[in-house]
Short mmCIF file of C-alpha atoms and ligand atoms in Angstrom, two decimals:
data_model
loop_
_atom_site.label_atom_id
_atom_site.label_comp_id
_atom_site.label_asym_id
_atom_site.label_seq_id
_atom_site.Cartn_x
_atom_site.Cartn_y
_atom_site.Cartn_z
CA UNK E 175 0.00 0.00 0.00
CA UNK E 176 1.32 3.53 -0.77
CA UNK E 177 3.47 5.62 1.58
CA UNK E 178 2.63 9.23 0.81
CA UNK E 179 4.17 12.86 2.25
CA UNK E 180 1.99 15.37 1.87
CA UNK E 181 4.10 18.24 2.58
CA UNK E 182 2.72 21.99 3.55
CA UNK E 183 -0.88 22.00 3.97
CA UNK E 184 -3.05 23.64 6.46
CA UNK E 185 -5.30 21.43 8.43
CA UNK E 186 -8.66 24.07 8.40
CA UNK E 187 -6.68 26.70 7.54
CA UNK E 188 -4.35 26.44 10.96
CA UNK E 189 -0.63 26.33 10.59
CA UNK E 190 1.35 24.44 7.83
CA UNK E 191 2.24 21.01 8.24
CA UNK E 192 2.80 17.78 6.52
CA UNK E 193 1.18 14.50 6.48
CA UNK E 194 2.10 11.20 6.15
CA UNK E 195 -0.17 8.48 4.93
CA UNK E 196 0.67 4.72 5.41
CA UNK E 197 -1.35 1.88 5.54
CA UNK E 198 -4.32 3.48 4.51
CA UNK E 199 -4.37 5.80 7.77
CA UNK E 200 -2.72 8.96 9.23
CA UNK E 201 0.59 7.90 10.31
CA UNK E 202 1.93 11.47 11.46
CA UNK E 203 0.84 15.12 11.14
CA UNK E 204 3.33 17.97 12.08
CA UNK E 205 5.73 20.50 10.44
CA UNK E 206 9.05 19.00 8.73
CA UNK E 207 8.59 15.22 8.67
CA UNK E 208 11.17 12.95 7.92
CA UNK E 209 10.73 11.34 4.24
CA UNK E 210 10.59 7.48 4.63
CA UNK E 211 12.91 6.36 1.39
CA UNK E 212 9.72 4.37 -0.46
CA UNK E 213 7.50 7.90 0.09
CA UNK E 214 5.39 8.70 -3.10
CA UNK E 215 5.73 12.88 -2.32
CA UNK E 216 3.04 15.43 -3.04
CA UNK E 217 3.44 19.22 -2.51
CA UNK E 218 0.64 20.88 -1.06
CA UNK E 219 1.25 24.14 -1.91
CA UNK E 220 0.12 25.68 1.07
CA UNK E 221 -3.59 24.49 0.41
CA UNK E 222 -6.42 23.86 2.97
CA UNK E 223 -6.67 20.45 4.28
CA UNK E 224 -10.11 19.30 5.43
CA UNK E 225 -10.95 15.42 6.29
CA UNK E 226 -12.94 13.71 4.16
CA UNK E 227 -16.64 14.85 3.77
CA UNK E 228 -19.72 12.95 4.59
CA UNK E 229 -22.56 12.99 3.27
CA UNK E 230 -25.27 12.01 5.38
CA UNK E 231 -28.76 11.77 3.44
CA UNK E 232 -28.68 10.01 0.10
CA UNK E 233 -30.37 8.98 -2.66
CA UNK E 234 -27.89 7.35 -5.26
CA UNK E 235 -30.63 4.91 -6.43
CA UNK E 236 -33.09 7.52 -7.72
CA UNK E 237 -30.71 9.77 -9.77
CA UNK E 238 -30.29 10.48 -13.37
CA UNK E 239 -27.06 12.06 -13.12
CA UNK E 240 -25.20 11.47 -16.34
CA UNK E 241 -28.09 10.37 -18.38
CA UNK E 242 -30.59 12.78 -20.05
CA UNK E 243 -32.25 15.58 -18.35
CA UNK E 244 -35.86 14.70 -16.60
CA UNK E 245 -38.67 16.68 -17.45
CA UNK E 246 -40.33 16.84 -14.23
CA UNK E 247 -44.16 17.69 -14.49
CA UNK E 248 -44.93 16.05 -11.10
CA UNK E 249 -48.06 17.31 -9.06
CA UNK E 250 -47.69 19.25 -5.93
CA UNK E 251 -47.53 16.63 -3.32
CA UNK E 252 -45.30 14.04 -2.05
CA UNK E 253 -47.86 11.00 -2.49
CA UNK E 254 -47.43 12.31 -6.22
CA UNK E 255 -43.70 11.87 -6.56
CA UNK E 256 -43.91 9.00 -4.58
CA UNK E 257 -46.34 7.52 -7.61
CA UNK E 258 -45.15 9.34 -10.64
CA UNK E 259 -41.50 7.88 -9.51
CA UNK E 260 -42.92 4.48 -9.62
CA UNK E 261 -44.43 4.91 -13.59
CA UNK E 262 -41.51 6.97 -14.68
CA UNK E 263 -39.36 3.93 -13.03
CA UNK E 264 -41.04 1.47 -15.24
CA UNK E 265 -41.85 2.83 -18.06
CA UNK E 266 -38.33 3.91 -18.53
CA UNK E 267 -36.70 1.18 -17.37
CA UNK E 268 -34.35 3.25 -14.81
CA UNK E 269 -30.58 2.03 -14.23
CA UNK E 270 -30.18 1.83 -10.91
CA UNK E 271 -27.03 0.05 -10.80
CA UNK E 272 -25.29 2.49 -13.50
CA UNK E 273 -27.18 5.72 -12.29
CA UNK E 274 -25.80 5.51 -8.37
CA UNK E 275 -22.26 4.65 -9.28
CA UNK E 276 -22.09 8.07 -11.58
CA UNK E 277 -23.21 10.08 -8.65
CA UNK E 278 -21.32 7.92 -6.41
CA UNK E 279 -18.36 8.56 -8.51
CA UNK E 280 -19.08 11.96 -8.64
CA UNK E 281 -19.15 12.56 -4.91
CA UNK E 282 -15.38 11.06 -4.58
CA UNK E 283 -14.44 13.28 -7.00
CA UNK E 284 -15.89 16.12 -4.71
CA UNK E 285 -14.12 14.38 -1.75
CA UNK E 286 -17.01 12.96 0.02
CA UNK E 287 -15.39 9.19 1.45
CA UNK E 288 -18.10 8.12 3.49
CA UNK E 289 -21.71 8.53 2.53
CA UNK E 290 -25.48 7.30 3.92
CA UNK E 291 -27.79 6.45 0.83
CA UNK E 292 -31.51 5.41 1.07
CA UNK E 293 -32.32 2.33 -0.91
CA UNK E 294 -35.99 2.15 -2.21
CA UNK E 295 -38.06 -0.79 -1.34
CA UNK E 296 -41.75 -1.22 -2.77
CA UNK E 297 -43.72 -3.68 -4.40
CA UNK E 298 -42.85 -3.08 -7.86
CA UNK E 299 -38.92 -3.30 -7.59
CA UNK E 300 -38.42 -5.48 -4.52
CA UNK E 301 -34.87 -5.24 -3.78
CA UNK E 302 -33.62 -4.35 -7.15
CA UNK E 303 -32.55 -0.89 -6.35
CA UNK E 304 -30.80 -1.89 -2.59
CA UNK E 305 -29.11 -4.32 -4.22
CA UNK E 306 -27.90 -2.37 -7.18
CA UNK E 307 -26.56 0.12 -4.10
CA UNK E 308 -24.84 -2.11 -2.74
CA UNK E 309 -23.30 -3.23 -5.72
CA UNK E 310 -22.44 0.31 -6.05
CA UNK E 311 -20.79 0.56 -2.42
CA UNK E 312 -18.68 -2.74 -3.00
CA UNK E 313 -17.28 -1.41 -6.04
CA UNK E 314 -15.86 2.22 -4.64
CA UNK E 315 -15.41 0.39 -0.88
CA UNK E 316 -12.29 0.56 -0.71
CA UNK E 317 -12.52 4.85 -1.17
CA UNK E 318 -15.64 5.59 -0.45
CA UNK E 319 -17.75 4.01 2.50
CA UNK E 320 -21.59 3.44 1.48
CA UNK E 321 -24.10 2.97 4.57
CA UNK E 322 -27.05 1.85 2.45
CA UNK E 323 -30.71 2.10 4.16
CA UNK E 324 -33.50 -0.27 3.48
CA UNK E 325 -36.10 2.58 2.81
CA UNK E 326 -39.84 2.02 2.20
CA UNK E 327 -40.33 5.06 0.42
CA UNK E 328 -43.84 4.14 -0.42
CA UNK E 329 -44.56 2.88 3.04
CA UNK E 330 -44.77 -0.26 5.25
CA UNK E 331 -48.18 -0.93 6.35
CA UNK E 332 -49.96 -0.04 2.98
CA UNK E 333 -47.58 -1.94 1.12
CA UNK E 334 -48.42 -5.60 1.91
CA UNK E 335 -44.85 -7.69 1.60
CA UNK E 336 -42.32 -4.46 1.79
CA UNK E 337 -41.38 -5.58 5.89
CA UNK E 338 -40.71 -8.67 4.70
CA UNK E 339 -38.85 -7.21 1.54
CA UNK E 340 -36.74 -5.17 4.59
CA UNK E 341 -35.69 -8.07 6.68
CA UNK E 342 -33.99 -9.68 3.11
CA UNK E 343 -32.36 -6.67 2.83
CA UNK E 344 -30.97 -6.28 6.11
CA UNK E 345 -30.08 -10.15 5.80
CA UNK E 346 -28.52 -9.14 3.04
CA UNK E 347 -26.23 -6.56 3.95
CA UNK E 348 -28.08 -3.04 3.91
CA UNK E 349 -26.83 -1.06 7.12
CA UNK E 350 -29.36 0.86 8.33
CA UNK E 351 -33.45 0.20 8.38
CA UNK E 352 -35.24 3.31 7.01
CA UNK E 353 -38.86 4.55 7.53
CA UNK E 354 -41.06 7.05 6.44
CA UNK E 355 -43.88 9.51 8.16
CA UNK E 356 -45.72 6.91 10.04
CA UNK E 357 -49.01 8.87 10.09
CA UNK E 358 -48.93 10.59 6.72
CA UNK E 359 -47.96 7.73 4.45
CA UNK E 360 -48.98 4.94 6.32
CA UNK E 361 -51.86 6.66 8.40
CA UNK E 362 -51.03 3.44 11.23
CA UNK E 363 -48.08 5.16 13.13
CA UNK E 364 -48.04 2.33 15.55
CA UNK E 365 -48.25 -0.66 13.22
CA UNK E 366 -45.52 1.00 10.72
CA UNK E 367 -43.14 2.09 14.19
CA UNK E 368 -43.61 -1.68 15.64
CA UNK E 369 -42.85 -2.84 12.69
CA UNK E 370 -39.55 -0.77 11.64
CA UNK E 371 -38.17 -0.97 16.06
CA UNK E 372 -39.03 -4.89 15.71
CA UNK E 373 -36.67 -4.83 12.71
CA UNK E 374 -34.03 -2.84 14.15
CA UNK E 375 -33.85 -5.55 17.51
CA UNK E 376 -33.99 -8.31 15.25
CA UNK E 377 -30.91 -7.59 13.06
CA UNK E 378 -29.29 -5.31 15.61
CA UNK E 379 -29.16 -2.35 13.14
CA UNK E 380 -29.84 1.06 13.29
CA UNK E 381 -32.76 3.41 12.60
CA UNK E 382 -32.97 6.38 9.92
CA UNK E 383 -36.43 7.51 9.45
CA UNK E 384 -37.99 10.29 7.16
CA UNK E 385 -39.92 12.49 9.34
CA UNK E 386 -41.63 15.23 6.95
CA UNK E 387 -44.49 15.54 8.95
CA UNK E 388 -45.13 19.08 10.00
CA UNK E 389 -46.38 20.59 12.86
CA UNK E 390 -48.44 18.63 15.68
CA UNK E 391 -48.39 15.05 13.21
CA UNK E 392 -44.81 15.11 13.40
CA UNK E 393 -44.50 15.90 17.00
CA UNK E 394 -46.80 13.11 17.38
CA UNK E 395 -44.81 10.72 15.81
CA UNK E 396 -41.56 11.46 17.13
CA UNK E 397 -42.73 10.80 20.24
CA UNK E 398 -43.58 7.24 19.11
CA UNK E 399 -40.48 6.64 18.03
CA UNK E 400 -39.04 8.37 20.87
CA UNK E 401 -40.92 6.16 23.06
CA UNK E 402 -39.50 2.89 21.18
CA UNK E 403 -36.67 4.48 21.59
CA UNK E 404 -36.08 4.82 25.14
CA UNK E 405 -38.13 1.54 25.88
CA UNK E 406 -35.93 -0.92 23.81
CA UNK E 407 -32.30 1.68 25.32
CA UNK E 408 -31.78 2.33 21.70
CA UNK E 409 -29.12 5.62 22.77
CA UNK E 410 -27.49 6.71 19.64
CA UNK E 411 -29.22 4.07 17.22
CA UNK E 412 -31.77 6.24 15.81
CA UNK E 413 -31.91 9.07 13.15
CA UNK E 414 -34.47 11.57 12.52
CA UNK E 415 -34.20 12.76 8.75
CA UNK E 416 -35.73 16.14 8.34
CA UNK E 417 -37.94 16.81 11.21
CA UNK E 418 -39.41 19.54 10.24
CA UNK E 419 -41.63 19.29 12.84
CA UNK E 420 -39.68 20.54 14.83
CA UNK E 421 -39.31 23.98 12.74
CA UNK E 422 -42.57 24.18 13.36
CA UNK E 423 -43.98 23.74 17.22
CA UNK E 424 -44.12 25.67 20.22
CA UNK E 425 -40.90 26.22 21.69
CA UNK E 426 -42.09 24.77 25.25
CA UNK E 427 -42.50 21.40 22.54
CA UNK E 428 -39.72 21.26 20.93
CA UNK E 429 -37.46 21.98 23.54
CA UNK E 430 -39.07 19.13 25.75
CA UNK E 431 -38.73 16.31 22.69
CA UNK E 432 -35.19 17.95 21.93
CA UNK E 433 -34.15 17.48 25.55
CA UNK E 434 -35.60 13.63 25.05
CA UNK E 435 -33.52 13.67 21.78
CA UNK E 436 -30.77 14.65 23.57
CA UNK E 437 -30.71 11.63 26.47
CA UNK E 438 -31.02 8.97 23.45
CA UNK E 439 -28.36 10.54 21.50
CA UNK E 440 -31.02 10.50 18.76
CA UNK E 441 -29.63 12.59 15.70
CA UNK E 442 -30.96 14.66 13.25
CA UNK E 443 -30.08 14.60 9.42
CA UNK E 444 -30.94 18.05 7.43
CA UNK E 445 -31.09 18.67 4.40
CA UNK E 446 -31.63 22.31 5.38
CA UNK E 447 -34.10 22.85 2.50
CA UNK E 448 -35.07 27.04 1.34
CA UNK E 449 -38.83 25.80 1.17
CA UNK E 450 -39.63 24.17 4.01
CA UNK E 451 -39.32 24.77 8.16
CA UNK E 452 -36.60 22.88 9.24
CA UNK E 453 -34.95 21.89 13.11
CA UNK E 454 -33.00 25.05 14.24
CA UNK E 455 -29.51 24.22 14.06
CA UNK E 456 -28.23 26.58 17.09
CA UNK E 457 -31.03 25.65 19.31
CA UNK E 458 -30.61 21.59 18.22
CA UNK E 459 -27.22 22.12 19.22
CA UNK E 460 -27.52 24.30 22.17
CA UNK E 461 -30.18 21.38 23.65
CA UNK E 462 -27.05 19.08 22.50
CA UNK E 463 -28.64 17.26 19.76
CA UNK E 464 -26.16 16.14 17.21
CA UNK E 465 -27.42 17.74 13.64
CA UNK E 466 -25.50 16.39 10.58
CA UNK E 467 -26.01 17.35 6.39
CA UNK E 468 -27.20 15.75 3.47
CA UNK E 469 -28.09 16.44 0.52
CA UNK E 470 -31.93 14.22 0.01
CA UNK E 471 -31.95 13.34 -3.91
CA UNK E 472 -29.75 14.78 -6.51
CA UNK E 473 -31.63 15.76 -10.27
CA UNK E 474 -34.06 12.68 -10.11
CA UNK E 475 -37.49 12.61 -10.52
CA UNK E 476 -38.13 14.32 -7.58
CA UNK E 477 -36.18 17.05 -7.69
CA UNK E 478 -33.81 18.86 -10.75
CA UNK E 479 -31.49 20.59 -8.05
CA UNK E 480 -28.14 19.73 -6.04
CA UNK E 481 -25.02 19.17 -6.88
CA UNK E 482 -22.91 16.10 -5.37
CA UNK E 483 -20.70 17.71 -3.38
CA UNK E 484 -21.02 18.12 0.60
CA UNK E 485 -19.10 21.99 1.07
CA UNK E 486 -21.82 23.15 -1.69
CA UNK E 487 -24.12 21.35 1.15
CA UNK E 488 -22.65 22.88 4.52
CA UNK E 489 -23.45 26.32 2.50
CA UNK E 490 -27.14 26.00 2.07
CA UNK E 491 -26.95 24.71 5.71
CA UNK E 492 -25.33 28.24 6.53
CA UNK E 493 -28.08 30.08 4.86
CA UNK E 494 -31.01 28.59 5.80
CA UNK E 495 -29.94 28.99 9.43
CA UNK E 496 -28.70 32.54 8.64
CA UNK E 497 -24.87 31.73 9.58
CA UNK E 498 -22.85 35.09 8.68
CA UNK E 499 -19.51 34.94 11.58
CA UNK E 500 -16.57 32.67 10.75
CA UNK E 501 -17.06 30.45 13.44
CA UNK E 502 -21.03 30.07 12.99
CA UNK E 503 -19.40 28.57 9.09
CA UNK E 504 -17.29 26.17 10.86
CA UNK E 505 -20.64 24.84 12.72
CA UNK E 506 -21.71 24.40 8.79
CA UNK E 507 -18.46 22.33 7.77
CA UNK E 508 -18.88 20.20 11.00
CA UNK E 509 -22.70 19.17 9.59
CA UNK E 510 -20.81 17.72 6.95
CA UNK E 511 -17.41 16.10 8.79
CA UNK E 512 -17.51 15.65 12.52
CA UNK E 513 -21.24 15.44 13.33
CA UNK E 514 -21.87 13.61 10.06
CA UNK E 515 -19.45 10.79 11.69
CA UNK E 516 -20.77 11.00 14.48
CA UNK E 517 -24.30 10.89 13.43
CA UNK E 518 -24.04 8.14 10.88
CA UNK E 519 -21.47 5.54 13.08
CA UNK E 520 -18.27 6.43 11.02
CA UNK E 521 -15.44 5.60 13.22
CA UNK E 522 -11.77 6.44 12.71
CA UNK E 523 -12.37 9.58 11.10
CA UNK E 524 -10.77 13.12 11.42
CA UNK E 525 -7.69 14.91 11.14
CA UNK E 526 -6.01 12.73 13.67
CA UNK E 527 -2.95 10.04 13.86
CA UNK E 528 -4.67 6.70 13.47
CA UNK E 529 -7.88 7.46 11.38
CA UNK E 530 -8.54 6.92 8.13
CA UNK E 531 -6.61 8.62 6.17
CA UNK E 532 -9.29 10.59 3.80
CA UNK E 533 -8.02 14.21 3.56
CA UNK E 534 -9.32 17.29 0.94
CA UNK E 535 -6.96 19.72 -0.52
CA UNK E 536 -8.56 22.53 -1.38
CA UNK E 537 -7.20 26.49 -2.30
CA UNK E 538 -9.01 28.38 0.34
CA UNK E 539 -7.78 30.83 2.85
CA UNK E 540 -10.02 29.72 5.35
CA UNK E 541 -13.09 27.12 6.13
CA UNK E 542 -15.66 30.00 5.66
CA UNK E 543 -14.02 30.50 2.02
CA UNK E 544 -13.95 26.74 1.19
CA UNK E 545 -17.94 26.10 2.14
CA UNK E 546 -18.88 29.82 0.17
CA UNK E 547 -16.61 29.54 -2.85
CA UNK E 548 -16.53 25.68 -3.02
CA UNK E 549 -12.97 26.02 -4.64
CA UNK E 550 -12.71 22.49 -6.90
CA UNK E 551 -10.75 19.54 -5.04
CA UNK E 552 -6.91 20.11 -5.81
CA UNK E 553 -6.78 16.73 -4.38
CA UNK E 554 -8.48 13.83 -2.74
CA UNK E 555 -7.03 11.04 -0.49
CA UNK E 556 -9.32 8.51 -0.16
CA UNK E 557 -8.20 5.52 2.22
CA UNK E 558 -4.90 6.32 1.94
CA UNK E 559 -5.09 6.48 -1.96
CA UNK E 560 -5.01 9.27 -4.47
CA UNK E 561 -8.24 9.20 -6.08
CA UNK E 562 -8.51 12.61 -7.77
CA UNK E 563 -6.78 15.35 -8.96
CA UNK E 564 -8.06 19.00 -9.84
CA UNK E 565 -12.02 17.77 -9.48
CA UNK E 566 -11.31 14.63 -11.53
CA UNK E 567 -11.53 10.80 -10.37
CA UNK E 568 -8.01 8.96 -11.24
CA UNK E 569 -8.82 5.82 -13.03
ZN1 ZN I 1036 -34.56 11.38 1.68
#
């Protein structure tokens, strides 16, 4: 495996060092190291060295990056993307398989080395599309790390055969179980929650569930899950995605199910979207509930926006909690690194002797610059490897 010096980087923009990579992790960080005689060396140039981004809140199965534009003429609600995906899906024959390893590709190229997707699971595709993620994740694992979810995107209890569908997947290899708004979709919050918690003791996996329920539904059903939650001593097994509920209670509410949130270690996953309410990052944090970024789909039939690529991310995250100061951006970048490991289970990760070695070389003066000007990746380290150069994948 390669030896690699990089010399005179920044580690977020602090003083210069150098780093050495061996065996796939951090073997020394610190100004002037020695170069070991079989070193490959790279200069740094003074750049910006961040870790390795995460991206916490995929979709890699729906996309149609690198194929031909959608034409998206869906109707206004999400029961209708959730069925004009389905008939676009067939008619057109989607590619699961190819479609998520572009994006997937993509991302690395962008320096994201660790990454949370959402499989779909419904009666018309079965497990097609979780297993053509996880085909996707065991062909980049050895650069980028794939956590794929078992996701009934079109719901549990009104889709006769999809639980079962979940426990082959989880069999199977799939990471995480995923849900979705247990009242609003499934309108049986109880019988889709036992279901999903009776899952998550049986294989001994965690929980990421779509909460888009707003106001007093959502609050409602996070206290379900909260309830399963502390019940079955689930702490830091279960993930909220979205919760825009909680954007959208009384304050005396929220702060009480925060403060529950808190106890579990129960995270939240925001996509911090302009459109819709979303959990207030300062006061999630300040009730020490860990919040962590992703990006939801990326140009599929849901949506035509995003871009894979996680500092492009941490800024929308900045404006839709109004973030202006320099060290209100870092809180940003750490939705994207730190919390994001934290959040999803990623261990060995960071700046730090001993992790993996996954570092981002970026020109930037400072973290604020890199998440605002999202300068392209100089160069990516993925697992201890070169993967990219100047925005592009290596091959
Ligand atoms: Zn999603």
């Amino acid at each position: 495996m390669t030896v690699l010096l990089i010399r005179n980087v920044r580690p977020l923009g602090g003083a210069a060092v150098d780093v050495l990579v061996a065996q796939g992790r951090i073997a020394a960080l610190g100004p002037d190291l020695a170069t070991p005689a079989d070193a490959l060396q790279e200069d740094g140039g003074g750049a910006l060295l961040l870790p390795g981004l995460i991206e916490g809140h995929a979709h890699l199965d729906k996309t149609t990056w690198g194929g031909p534009w959608y034409r998206n003429a869906v109707g206004p609600t999400r029961m209708h993307r959730i069925d004009n995906e389905r008939a676009w899906r067939s008619a057109t024959g989607h590619d699961a398989a190819a479609r998520s390893l572009a994006l997937a590709r993509a991302y690395l190229a962008n320096g994201t080395t660790r990454m949370r997707s959402h499989a779909d699971i419904d009666p018309d595709i079965g497990l097609a599309h979780l297993r053509a993620t996880l085909r996707t994740a065991a062909l980049l694992a050895p650069h980028l790390e794939i956590q794929v979810v078992a996701f009934p995107q079109s719901g549990v209890v009104r889709c006769p055969g999809v639980a079962e569908l979940m426990d082959v997947a989880l069999a199977e290899g799939a990471h995480v179980v995923g849900g979705i708004d247990p009242c609003q979709i499934d309108r049986d919050p109880v019988a889709q929650l036992d279901a999903l918690f009776g899952l998550v003791e049986k294989h001994g996996k965690p929980l990421d569930i779509h909460l888009h329920e707003p106001g007093e539904m959502g609050a409602f059903s996070l206290d379900l899950i909260l309830e399963r939650t502390e019940a079955l001593d689930l702490r830091g097994q279960v993930t909220i995605s979205h919760g825009f509920c909680l954007g959208m209670i009384g304050a005396t509410e929220r702060d009480a199910l925060l403060a529950r949130m808190a106890r579990m270690d129960v995270r939240i996953a925001t996509t911090a979207p302009a459109a819709s309410a979303v959990p207030p990052l300062a006061i999630c944090h300040a009730a020490g509930v860990t919040v962590y970024g992703g990006n939801d789909g990326i140009r599929d039939s849901w949506t035509p926006y995003a871009r894979p690529d996680m500092l492009d991310r941490a800024m929308h995250i900045g404006l839709r909690n109004a973030l202006r100061r320099d060290d209100e951006l870092d809180v940003a970048l750490d939705c994207v690194t730190v919390s994001a490991a934290h959040g999803c289970g990623f261990a060995d990760y960071g700046l730090v002797v001993g992790a993996r070695a996954d570092l981002v070389l970026v020109d930037a003066e400072t973290t604020g610059q890199a998440i605002v000007a999202t300068p392209v990746r100089r160069l990516v380290v993925a697992g201890g490897e070169i993967v990219a150069r100047d925005g592009a994948l290596l091959d």
